[in-house]
Short mmCIF file of C-alpha atoms in Angstrom, two decimals:
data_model
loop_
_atom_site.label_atom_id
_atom_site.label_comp_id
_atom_site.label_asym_id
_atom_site.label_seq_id
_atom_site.Cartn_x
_atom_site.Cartn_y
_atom_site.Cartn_z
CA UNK G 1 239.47 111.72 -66.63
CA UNK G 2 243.28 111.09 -65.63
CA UNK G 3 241.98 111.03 -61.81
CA UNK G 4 240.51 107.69 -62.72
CA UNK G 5 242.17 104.56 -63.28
CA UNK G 6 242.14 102.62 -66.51
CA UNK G 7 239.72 100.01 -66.92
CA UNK G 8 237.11 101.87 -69.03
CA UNK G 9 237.32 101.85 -72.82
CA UNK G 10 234.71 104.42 -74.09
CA UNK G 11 232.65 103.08 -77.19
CA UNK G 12 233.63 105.03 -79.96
CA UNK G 13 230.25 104.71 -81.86
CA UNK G 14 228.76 106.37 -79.06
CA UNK G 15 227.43 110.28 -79.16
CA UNK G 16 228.40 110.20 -75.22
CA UNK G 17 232.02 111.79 -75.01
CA UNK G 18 234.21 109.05 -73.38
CA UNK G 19 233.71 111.21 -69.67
CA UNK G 20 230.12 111.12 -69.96
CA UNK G 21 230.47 107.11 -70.47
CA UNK G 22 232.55 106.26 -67.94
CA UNK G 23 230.49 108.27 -65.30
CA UNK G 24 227.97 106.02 -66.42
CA UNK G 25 230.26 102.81 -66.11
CA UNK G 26 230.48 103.44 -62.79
CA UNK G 27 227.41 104.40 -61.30
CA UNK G 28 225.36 101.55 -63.76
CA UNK G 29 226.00 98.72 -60.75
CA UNK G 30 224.37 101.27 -58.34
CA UNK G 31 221.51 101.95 -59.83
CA UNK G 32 221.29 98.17 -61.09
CA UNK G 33 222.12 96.61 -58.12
CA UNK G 34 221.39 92.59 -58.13
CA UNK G 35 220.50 92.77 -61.66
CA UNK G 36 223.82 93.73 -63.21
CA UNK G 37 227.27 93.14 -61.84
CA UNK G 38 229.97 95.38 -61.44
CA UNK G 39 232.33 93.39 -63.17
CA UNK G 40 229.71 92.27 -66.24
CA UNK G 41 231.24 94.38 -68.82
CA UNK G 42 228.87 93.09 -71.97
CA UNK G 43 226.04 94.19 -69.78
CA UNK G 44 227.35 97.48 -69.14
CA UNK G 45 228.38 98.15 -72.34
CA UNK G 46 224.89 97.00 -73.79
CA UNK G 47 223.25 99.68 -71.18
CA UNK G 48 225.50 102.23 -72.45
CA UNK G 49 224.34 102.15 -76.06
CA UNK G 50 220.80 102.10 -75.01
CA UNK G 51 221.53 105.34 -72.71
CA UNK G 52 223.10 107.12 -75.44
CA UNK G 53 220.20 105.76 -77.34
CA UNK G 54 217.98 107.40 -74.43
CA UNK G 55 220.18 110.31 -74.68
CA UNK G 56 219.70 111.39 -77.93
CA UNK G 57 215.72 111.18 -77.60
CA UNK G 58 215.54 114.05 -74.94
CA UNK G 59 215.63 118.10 -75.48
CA UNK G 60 218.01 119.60 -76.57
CA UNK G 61 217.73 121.57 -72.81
CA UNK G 62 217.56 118.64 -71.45
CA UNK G 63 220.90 117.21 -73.25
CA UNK G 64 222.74 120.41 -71.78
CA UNK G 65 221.48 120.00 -68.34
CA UNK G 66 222.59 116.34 -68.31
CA UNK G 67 225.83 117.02 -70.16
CA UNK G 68 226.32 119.56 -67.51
CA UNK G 69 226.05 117.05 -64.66
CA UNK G 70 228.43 114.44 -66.45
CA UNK G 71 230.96 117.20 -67.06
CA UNK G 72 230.65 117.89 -63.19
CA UNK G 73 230.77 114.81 -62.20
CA UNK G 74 233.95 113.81 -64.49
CA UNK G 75 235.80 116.91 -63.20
CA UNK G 76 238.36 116.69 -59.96
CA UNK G 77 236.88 120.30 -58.20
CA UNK G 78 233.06 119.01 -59.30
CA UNK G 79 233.39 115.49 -58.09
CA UNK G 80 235.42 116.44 -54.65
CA UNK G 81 231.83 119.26 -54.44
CA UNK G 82 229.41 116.63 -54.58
CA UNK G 83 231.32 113.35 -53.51
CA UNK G 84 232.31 115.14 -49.91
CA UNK G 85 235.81 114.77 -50.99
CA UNK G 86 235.40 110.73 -51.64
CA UNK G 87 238.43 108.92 -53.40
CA UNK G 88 237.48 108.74 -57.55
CA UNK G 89 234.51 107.28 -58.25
CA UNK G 90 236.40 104.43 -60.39
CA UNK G 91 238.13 103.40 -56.72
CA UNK G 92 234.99 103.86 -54.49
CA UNK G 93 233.31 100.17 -54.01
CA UNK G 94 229.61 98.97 -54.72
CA UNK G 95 228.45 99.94 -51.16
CA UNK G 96 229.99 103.21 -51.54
CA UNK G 97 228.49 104.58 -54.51
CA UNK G 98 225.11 102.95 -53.23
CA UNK G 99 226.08 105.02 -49.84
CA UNK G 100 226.29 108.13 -52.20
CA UNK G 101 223.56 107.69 -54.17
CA UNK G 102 221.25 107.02 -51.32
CA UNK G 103 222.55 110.51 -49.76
CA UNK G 104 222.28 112.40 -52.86
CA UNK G 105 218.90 111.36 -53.24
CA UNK G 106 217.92 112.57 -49.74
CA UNK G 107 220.42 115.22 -49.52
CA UNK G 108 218.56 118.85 -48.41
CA UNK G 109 221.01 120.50 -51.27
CA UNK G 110 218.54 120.56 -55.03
CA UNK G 111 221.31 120.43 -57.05
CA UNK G 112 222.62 116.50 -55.29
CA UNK G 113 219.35 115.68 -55.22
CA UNK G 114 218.76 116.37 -59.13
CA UNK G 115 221.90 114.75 -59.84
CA UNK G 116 220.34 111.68 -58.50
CA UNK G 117 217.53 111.85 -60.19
CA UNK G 118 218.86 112.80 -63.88
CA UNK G 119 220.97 109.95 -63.38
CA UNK G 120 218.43 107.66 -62.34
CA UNK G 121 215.92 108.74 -64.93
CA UNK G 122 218.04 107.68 -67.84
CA UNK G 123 219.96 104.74 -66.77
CA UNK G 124 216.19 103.40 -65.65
CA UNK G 125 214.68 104.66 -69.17
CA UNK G 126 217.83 102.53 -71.05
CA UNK G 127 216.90 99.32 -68.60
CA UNK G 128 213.60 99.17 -68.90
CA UNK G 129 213.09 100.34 -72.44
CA UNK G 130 214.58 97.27 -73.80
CA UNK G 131 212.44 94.60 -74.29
CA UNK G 132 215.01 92.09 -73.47
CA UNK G 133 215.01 92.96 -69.22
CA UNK G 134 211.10 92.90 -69.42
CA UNK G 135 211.30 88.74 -68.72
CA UNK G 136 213.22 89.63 -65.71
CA UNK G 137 210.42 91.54 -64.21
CA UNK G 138 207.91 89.90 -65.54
CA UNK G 139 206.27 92.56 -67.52
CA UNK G 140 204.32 91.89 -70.87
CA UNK G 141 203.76 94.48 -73.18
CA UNK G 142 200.29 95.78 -73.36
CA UNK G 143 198.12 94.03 -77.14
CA UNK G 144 198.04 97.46 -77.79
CA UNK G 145 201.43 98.50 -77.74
CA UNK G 146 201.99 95.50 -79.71
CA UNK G 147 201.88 97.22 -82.84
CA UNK G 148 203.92 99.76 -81.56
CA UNK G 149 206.80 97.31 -81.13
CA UNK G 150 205.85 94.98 -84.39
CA UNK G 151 206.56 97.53 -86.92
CA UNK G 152 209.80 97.54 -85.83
#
């Protein structure tokens, strides 16, 4: 990751290898846009260990596909592939990465438009599987998936 600048500290606790988390740094104000900030670093940091969370719940295929991606994405030859030949991700601003994302998901290529959607899937599964954004959006857990939750 020495094509990005430093202002990224990877969790340590995390299963994600410090690559995989900073792709995720990045592209979390994108997919959260208006709900978190690019500069809110406790927020992102919160998401992270909730996507690693998220992570470590799907296949084992599923891991490899993703870590695939992330290793992709983190790379100079696979980001200059599916960026276009953008500046690093790190130095690309808000409306840039939502640019990207918005042709990825459109894009007639699979592949960009599967990165967009394994990134979406998880950063959304980490957002909205924590009880603590559902007040945001006004969602109340279903009485019977009370229990679910109360046992914990």
């Amino acid at each position: 990751m020495a094509d990005f600048p430093v202002t990224f500290e990877p969790a340590e606790q995390l299963k994600l290898k410090a690559s995989e988390q900073q792709i995720f740094w990045w592209f979390i104000p994108a997919f959260l846009d208006g709900v978190i900030e690019p500069q809110d670093s406790q927020a992102k940091r919160a998401l992270l260990q909730r996507i690693d969370q998220a992570f470590q719940s799907l296949s084992s295929a599923t891991q490899a596909e993703l870590r695939q991606l992330l290793e992709l994405l983190a790379s100079r030859a696979g980001w200059l592939l599916l960026s276009a030949g953008l500046t690093p991700l790190s130095e690309l601003s808000l409306q840039q990465r939502l640019l990207l994302l918005e042709q990825w998901q459109q894009h007639y290529l699979q592949l960009l438009r599967q990165a967009y959607q394994g990134l979406h899937e998880i950063i959304y599964a980490a957002w909205y599987g924590d009880p603590t954004t559902w007040p945001a959006i006004s969602y109340q857990l279903p009485v019977a998936a009370k229990v679910l939750f109360d046992d914990q």
